[in-house]
Amino acid sequence: MLCLMSKDVQRAMIPRKGAVMKWSVLAGSLGTIALAVLSAQAADLTPREIYEQTSPAVVMVMGYADGGGKGSGGTGSIIQSDGLVLTNAHVVLEEQTGKPFPRLSVFLKPSRVTGESKSDLSRMVRAKVVAYSQPLDLALLKLDGVTESLPVVDVSESGRARIGDRVVAIGHPEQGGLWTLTTGVISAEVDNFNGVRGKHVFQTETGLNRGNSGGPLLDGEGHMVGVNTAIARVASDGLAITSISFSLKSSVATQWLRDQGVAIRGGRGTPLPTGQVQPSTEQPPSQSVQPQVKPVSPPQPDLSLKQTMKPDVAQPVPARPYNLDQLISDRAKAEADLDSMMSEMRGRMKGR
């Protein structure tokens, strides 16, 4: 092919050495930026990937008094592979006494959730309360008899979560299924929630209901950024409220855990060093566990904003996938039967 340009034009089109170097540097910088953007985009998981990665470390927590009857139920996150579980205090404390239920059962997730309570809740272990804070609505449980390493929920090591960030929740909402996944975004941030100093929360429109209490709010990488704590459903004048729920920030929970001497795994699978996450204000003191608990009639589990909201308006509902009251009654009966059987066996052994 013939070139029809003059020699001057051809010389003008030949790039100088310095220009080539500047262009190379610019191209390299743009490439680095592009790779960084792609890496950031690749870090976000789909809700399905988050669920598959994290749900095995999410548990169902059930507390009840001796003799059964009504109790309390909620969700928890395994934060140490030896069986430490983080949940809400109101899930494991009797409302009238403010002390732990004498009986706590924790259910590990089956390989597949079918909607049949008998199979879905077949992996039961007993637990005890190690520490709790009513002001922060946090409780730390220890599973009994753990002989294998359990999966854990990684906790976000910083306050990176911002308004508009995508989040998901895993829990056991009443009227819904066990190990339910819901999605949404962070809607707002509230410091000193309900007048409690140091209780900083995210507001989210992620679907939360009673039974989600104590469960994890997870970011796009599947790391816990909050502990689901409260919902608003009915205003003081009876007007229905939708998509207003609250999750205690992971920075608050992390600092409280450190105060209990507990080190947890961060977003990159490494322990979070002391002082890495600091709440912006002073924390209220935590309570130690009282060893003797007098059984009382336990309250109906509630995740509503008791200080500012009226209770949810009761409405007729269809048959639900799981009935918390029935589960508690069945669990208490099974415990009573087991205790009776053990007492009988001990009596026979003494008689030999």
Coordinates of C-alpha atoms in Angstrom, one line a residue:
M1 CA 0.0 0.0 0.0
L2 CA 1.4 3.4 -1.1
C3 CA 2.0 6.1 1.5
L4 CA 0.7 9.5 0.2
M5 CA 2.0 11.6 3.1
S6 CA 5.0 13.9 2.8
K7 CA 8.2 13.2 4.8
D8 CA 7.4 16.2 7.1
V9 CA 4.1 14.8 8.0
Q10 CA 5.6 11.3 8.5
R11 CA 8.2 12.8 10.8
A12 CA 5.5 14.7 12.8
M13 CA 3.6 11.4 13.4
I14 CA 6.6 9.6 14.8
P15 CA 6.3 10.0 18.7
R16 CA 9.3 11.3 20.5
K17 CA 11.1 9.1 23.1
G18 CA 9.9 11.3 26.1
A19 CA 6.3 11.2 24.9
V20 CA 6.4 7.4 24.6
M21 CA 7.7 7.1 28.2
K22 CA 4.9 9.5 29.5
W23 CA 2.3 7.6 27.6
S24 CA 3.6 4.3 29.0
V25 CA 3.5 5.6 32.6
L26 CA -0.1 6.9 32.0
A27 CA -1.2 3.6 30.5
G28 CA 0.3 1.8 33.4
S29 CA -1.4 4.0 36.0
L30 CA -4.7 3.5 34.2
G31 CA -4.2 -0.2 34.1
T32 CA -3.5 -0.3 37.9
I33 CA -6.6 1.7 38.6
A34 CA -8.7 -0.6 36.4
L35 CA -7.3 -3.7 38.1
A36 CA -8.1 -2.1 41.5
V37 CA -11.6 -1.4 40.4
L38 CA -12.1 -4.9 39.1
S39 CA -10.7 -6.4 42.3
A40 CA -13.0 -4.3 44.4
Q41 CA -16.0 -5.3 42.3
A42 CA -14.9 -9.0 42.4
A43 CA -14.8 -8.9 46.2
D44 CA -18.5 -8.6 46.5
L45 CA -20.3 -11.9 46.6
T46 CA -23.8 -12.8 45.5
P47 CA -26.5 -13.3 48.2
R48 CA -26.3 -17.0 47.3
E49 CA -22.6 -17.1 47.8
I50 CA -22.8 -15.3 51.1
Y51 CA -25.5 -17.7 52.3
E52 CA -23.5 -20.8 51.3
Q53 CA -20.4 -19.4 52.9
T54 CA -21.9 -18.1 56.2
S55 CA -25.2 -19.9 57.0
P56 CA -23.4 -23.0 58.5
A57 CA -22.1 -20.7 61.2
V58 CA -25.5 -19.3 62.0
V59 CA -27.5 -21.1 64.8
M60 CA -31.0 -21.1 66.3
V61 CA -31.1 -20.3 70.0
M62 CA -34.0 -21.3 72.3
G63 CA -34.3 -20.5 75.9
Y64 CA -37.0 -21.7 78.3
A65 CA -37.8 -22.4 82.0
D66 CA -38.0 -25.7 83.6
G67 CA -41.4 -27.3 82.8
G68 CA -41.6 -25.7 79.4
G69 CA -44.4 -23.3 78.5
K70 CA -43.6 -20.2 76.6
G71 CA -40.0 -19.2 76.2
S72 CA -37.8 -17.2 73.9
G73 CA -36.2 -17.9 70.5
G74 CA -33.8 -16.2 68.2
T75 CA -30.6 -16.5 66.2
G76 CA -26.9 -16.5 66.9
S77 CA -23.5 -16.5 65.2
I78 CA -20.7 -18.9 66.0
I79 CA -17.7 -16.6 66.5
Q80 CA -15.1 -19.2 67.7
S81 CA -14.7 -22.7 66.4
D82 CA -14.7 -24.1 69.9
G83 CA -18.4 -23.1 70.3
L84 CA -18.7 -19.5 71.4
V85 CA -22.0 -17.9 70.1
L86 CA -22.9 -14.3 70.0
T87 CA -26.6 -13.3 70.2
N88 CA -29.0 -10.8 71.8
A89 CA -29.4 -10.7 75.6
H90 CA -33.2 -10.6 75.3
V91 CA -33.1 -14.0 73.5
V92 CA -31.6 -15.8 76.5
L93 CA -32.8 -13.7 79.5
E94 CA -36.1 -14.0 81.2
E95 CA -37.8 -10.6 81.0
Q96 CA -39.2 -10.5 84.5
T97 CA -36.0 -11.5 86.3
G98 CA -33.4 -10.2 83.8
K99 CA -31.5 -13.5 84.4
P100 CA -30.6 -16.3 82.0
F101 CA -33.1 -19.0 81.3
P102 CA -32.2 -22.2 83.2
R103 CA -32.3 -24.2 79.9
L104 CA -30.7 -23.1 76.6
S105 CA -30.7 -25.2 73.5
V106 CA -28.8 -24.3 70.4
F107 CA -29.5 -25.9 67.0
L108 CA -26.8 -26.2 64.3
K109 CA -27.7 -25.9 60.7
P110 CA -28.4 -29.1 58.8
S111 CA -26.8 -29.7 55.4
R112 CA -30.1 -28.8 53.8
V113 CA -33.1 -27.0 55.3
T114 CA -36.3 -28.8 54.3
G115 CA -39.0 -27.0 56.3
E116 CA -39.5 -30.1 58.5
S117 CA -38.7 -29.0 62.0
K118 CA -37.9 -32.6 63.1
S119 CA -35.0 -32.9 60.6
D120 CA -34.0 -29.2 60.5
L121 CA -33.6 -29.1 64.3
S122 CA -32.0 -32.5 64.8
R123 CA -28.5 -31.1 65.6
M124 CA -29.1 -29.8 69.1
V125 CA -26.5 -28.9 71.7
R126 CA -27.0 -27.5 75.1
A127 CA -25.5 -24.1 76.0
K128 CA -24.9 -21.8 78.9
V129 CA -24.5 -18.0 79.2
V130 CA -21.0 -16.8 79.7
A131 CA -21.6 -13.1 79.8
Y132 CA -24.3 -10.6 78.9
S133 CA -25.1 -6.9 78.7
Q134 CA -28.7 -5.8 78.9
P135 CA -27.9 -2.2 77.9
L136 CA -26.2 -3.3 74.7
D137 CA -28.6 -6.3 74.3
L138 CA -25.7 -8.7 73.8
A139 CA -25.0 -12.2 75.2
L140 CA -22.2 -14.7 74.8
L141 CA -23.0 -18.4 74.9
K142 CA -20.7 -21.5 75.2
L143 CA -21.9 -24.7 73.6
D144 CA -21.5 -27.8 75.7
G145 CA -19.6 -30.9 74.5
V146 CA -18.1 -29.5 71.3
T147 CA -15.7 -32.1 69.9
E148 CA -15.1 -30.8 66.4
S149 CA -14.1 -27.4 64.9
L150 CA -17.2 -25.5 64.0
P151 CA -17.6 -23.0 61.2
V152 CA -17.4 -19.3 62.3
V153 CA -18.8 -16.0 61.1
D154 CA -16.0 -13.5 60.2
V155 CA -16.5 -10.1 61.7
S156 CA -15.8 -6.9 59.8
E157 CA -12.6 -5.4 61.2
S158 CA -13.5 -1.8 60.7
G159 CA -16.4 0.5 60.3
R160 CA -16.3 0.3 56.5
A161 CA -20.0 -0.2 56.1
R162 CA -21.8 2.9 54.9
I163 CA -25.3 4.1 54.1
G164 CA -26.4 2.5 50.8
D165 CA -24.1 -0.6 51.1
R166 CA -25.8 -3.9 50.3
V167 CA -26.3 -6.2 53.2
V168 CA -28.0 -9.5 53.9
A169 CA -29.4 -11.2 57.1
I170 CA -29.8 -14.8 58.0
G171 CA -32.2 -15.9 60.8
H172 CA -35.3 -17.6 61.8
P173 CA -38.2 -15.2 61.4
E174 CA -41.6 -16.1 62.9
Q175 CA -44.1 -17.0 60.1
G176 CA -41.1 -17.8 57.9
G177 CA -38.6 -20.6 57.5
L178 CA -35.5 -21.6 59.5
W179 CA -32.2 -20.2 58.2
T180 CA -34.0 -17.6 56.1
L181 CA -32.0 -15.2 53.9
T182 CA -33.2 -11.6 53.4
T183 CA -31.5 -8.8 51.5
G184 CA -31.4 -5.0 51.6
V185 CA -29.2 -2.0 52.2
I186 CA -28.0 0.1 55.2
S187 CA -30.5 2.9 55.4
A188 CA -29.1 5.1 58.2
E189 CA -26.8 5.3 61.3
V190 CA -28.0 6.0 64.8
D191 CA -25.6 6.7 67.7
N192 CA -26.7 6.1 71.3
F193 CA -29.8 4.2 70.3
N194 CA -32.8 4.6 72.6
G195 CA -30.6 6.8 74.8
V196 CA -28.1 4.1 75.6
R197 CA -24.7 5.6 75.5
G198 CA -22.3 3.7 73.2
K199 CA -25.1 1.7 71.6
H200 CA -24.5 2.6 67.9
V201 CA -26.7 0.9 65.3
F202 CA -27.4 0.7 61.6
Q203 CA -30.9 1.2 60.4
T204 CA -31.7 -1.2 57.6
E205 CA -34.6 -2.1 55.3
T206 CA -33.4 -5.7 55.2
G207 CA -36.4 -7.9 56.1
L208 CA -36.1 -8.7 59.9
N209 CA -38.8 -10.1 62.2
R210 CA -39.1 -11.7 65.6
G211 CA -36.8 -14.7 65.5
N212 CA -34.1 -12.8 63.6
S213 CA -32.9 -11.4 67.0
G214 CA -29.2 -11.9 67.6
G215 CA -28.5 -13.0 64.0
P216 CA -25.8 -11.5 61.7
L217 CA -26.1 -8.6 59.3
L218 CA -23.6 -9.3 56.6
D219 CA -21.8 -7.1 54.1
G220 CA -21.0 -7.9 50.5
E221 CA -18.0 -10.0 51.5
G222 CA -20.1 -12.1 53.9
H223 CA -18.5 -10.5 57.0
M224 CA -20.7 -9.5 60.0
V225 CA -21.2 -5.7 60.3
G226 CA -24.1 -5.9 62.8
V227 CA -26.1 -7.9 65.2
N228 CA -29.8 -7.7 64.4
T229 CA -31.5 -6.3 67.4
A230 CA -34.8 -4.4 67.0
I231 CA -37.6 -3.7 64.6
A232 CA -40.3 -1.0 64.4
R233 CA -43.7 -2.2 63.2
V234 CA -46.4 0.0 64.8
A235 CA -46.2 3.7 65.6
S236 CA -47.6 5.2 68.7
D237 CA -50.8 6.2 66.8
G238 CA -51.3 2.7 65.4
L239 CA -49.9 3.5 62.0
A240 CA -48.1 0.6 60.4
I241 CA -44.3 1.0 60.0
T242 CA -42.5 -1.0 57.3
S243 CA -38.8 -1.6 56.5
I244 CA -37.4 0.0 59.7
S245 CA -35.1 -2.4 61.5
F246 CA -31.9 -1.9 63.6
S247 CA -28.7 -3.8 63.9
L248 CA -26.0 -3.2 66.6
K249 CA -22.8 -2.2 64.9
S250 CA -20.1 -4.9 64.8
S251 CA -17.6 -2.3 66.3
V252 CA -19.7 -2.1 69.5
A253 CA -20.0 -5.9 69.7
T254 CA -16.3 -6.4 69.0
Q255 CA -15.3 -4.0 71.8
W256 CA -17.7 -5.7 74.2
L257 CA -16.3 -9.1 73.4
R258 CA -12.8 -7.8 74.0
D259 CA -13.9 -6.6 77.4
Q260 CA -14.9 -10.2 78.1
G261 CA -11.4 -11.4 76.9
V262 CA -12.6 -12.9 73.7
A263 CA -10.6 -12.6 70.5
I264 CA -12.6 -13.1 67.3
R265 CA -11.7 -13.7 63.6
G266 CA -11.7 -10.7 61.3
G267 CA -12.6 -10.3 57.7
R268 CA -9.4 -11.9 56.4
G269 CA -9.6 -14.9 58.8
T270 CA -7.2 -13.5 61.3
P271 CA -7.8 -12.4 64.9
L272 CA -8.7 -8.8 65.4
P273 CA -5.9 -7.1 67.5
T274 CA -6.9 -5.2 70.6
G275 CA -7.6 -1.6 69.9
Q276 CA -8.3 -2.0 66.1
V277 CA -12.0 -1.3 66.5
Q278 CA -13.1 1.4 68.9
P279 CA -16.6 2.6 69.6
S280 CA -17.0 6.4 69.4
T281 CA -18.3 6.7 73.0
E282 CA -18.1 5.0 76.3
Q283 CA -19.6 1.6 76.7
P284 CA -22.1 0.7 79.4
P285 CA -20.9 -2.0 81.8
S286 CA -21.7 -5.7 81.2
Q287 CA -23.3 -8.0 83.7
S288 CA -21.9 -11.3 84.9
V289 CA -24.0 -14.4 84.9
Q290 CA -26.0 -15.3 88.0
P291 CA -25.6 -19.0 88.7
Q292 CA -29.0 -19.5 90.4
V293 CA -32.0 -18.6 88.3
K294 CA -35.5 -19.0 89.7
P295 CA -37.8 -20.2 86.9
V296 CA -40.6 -17.8 86.0
S297 CA -43.2 -17.6 83.3
P298 CA -41.1 -16.5 80.4
P299 CA -42.3 -13.7 78.1
Q300 CA -43.2 -14.0 74.4
P301 CA -40.0 -13.3 72.4
D302 CA -40.1 -9.8 71.1
L303 CA -37.8 -7.9 68.8
S304 CA -39.8 -4.7 68.8
L305 CA -38.7 -1.3 70.1
K306 CA -40.2 -1.6 73.5
Q307 CA -39.2 1.9 74.7
T308 CA -40.7 3.8 71.8
M309 CA -43.1 1.5 69.9
K310 CA -46.4 -0.2 70.8
P311 CA -46.4 -4.0 70.5
D312 CA -47.2 -5.5 67.1
V313 CA -50.9 -5.7 66.2
A314 CA -52.0 -9.3 66.4
Q315 CA -53.5 -10.5 63.2
P316 CA -54.8 -13.9 62.1
V317 CA -52.1 -15.8 60.2
P318 CA -52.0 -19.0 58.2
A319 CA -50.1 -22.1 59.4
R320 CA -46.4 -21.2 59.7
P321 CA -43.4 -23.3 58.8
Y322 CA -42.4 -23.5 62.4
N323 CA -44.3 -22.6 65.7
L324 CA -41.9 -21.3 68.3
D325 CA -44.2 -22.0 71.3
Q326 CA -44.7 -25.6 70.1
L327 CA -40.9 -26.1 69.6
I328 CA -40.2 -24.8 73.1
S329 CA -42.9 -27.1 74.6
D330 CA -41.6 -30.1 72.7
R331 CA -38.0 -29.3 73.7
A332 CA -38.9 -29.0 77.4
K333 CA -40.8 -32.3 77.3
A334 CA -37.9 -34.0 75.7
E335 CA -35.6 -32.6 78.4
A336 CA -37.9 -33.7 81.1
D337 CA -38.2 -37.2 79.7
L338 CA -34.4 -37.4 79.4
D339 CA -33.9 -36.3 83.0
S340 CA -36.4 -38.8 84.2
M341 CA -34.7 -41.6 82.2
M342 CA -31.3 -40.6 83.6
S343 CA -32.6 -40.6 87.1
E344 CA -34.1 -44.0 86.6
M345 CA -30.9 -45.4 85.2
R346 CA -28.9 -44.0 88.1
G347 CA -31.3 -45.6 90.5
R348 CA -31.0 -49.0 88.9
M349 CA -27.2 -48.8 88.9
K350 CA -27.2 -48.0 92.7
G351 CA -29.5 -51.0 93.3
R352 CA -27.0 -53.4 91.7

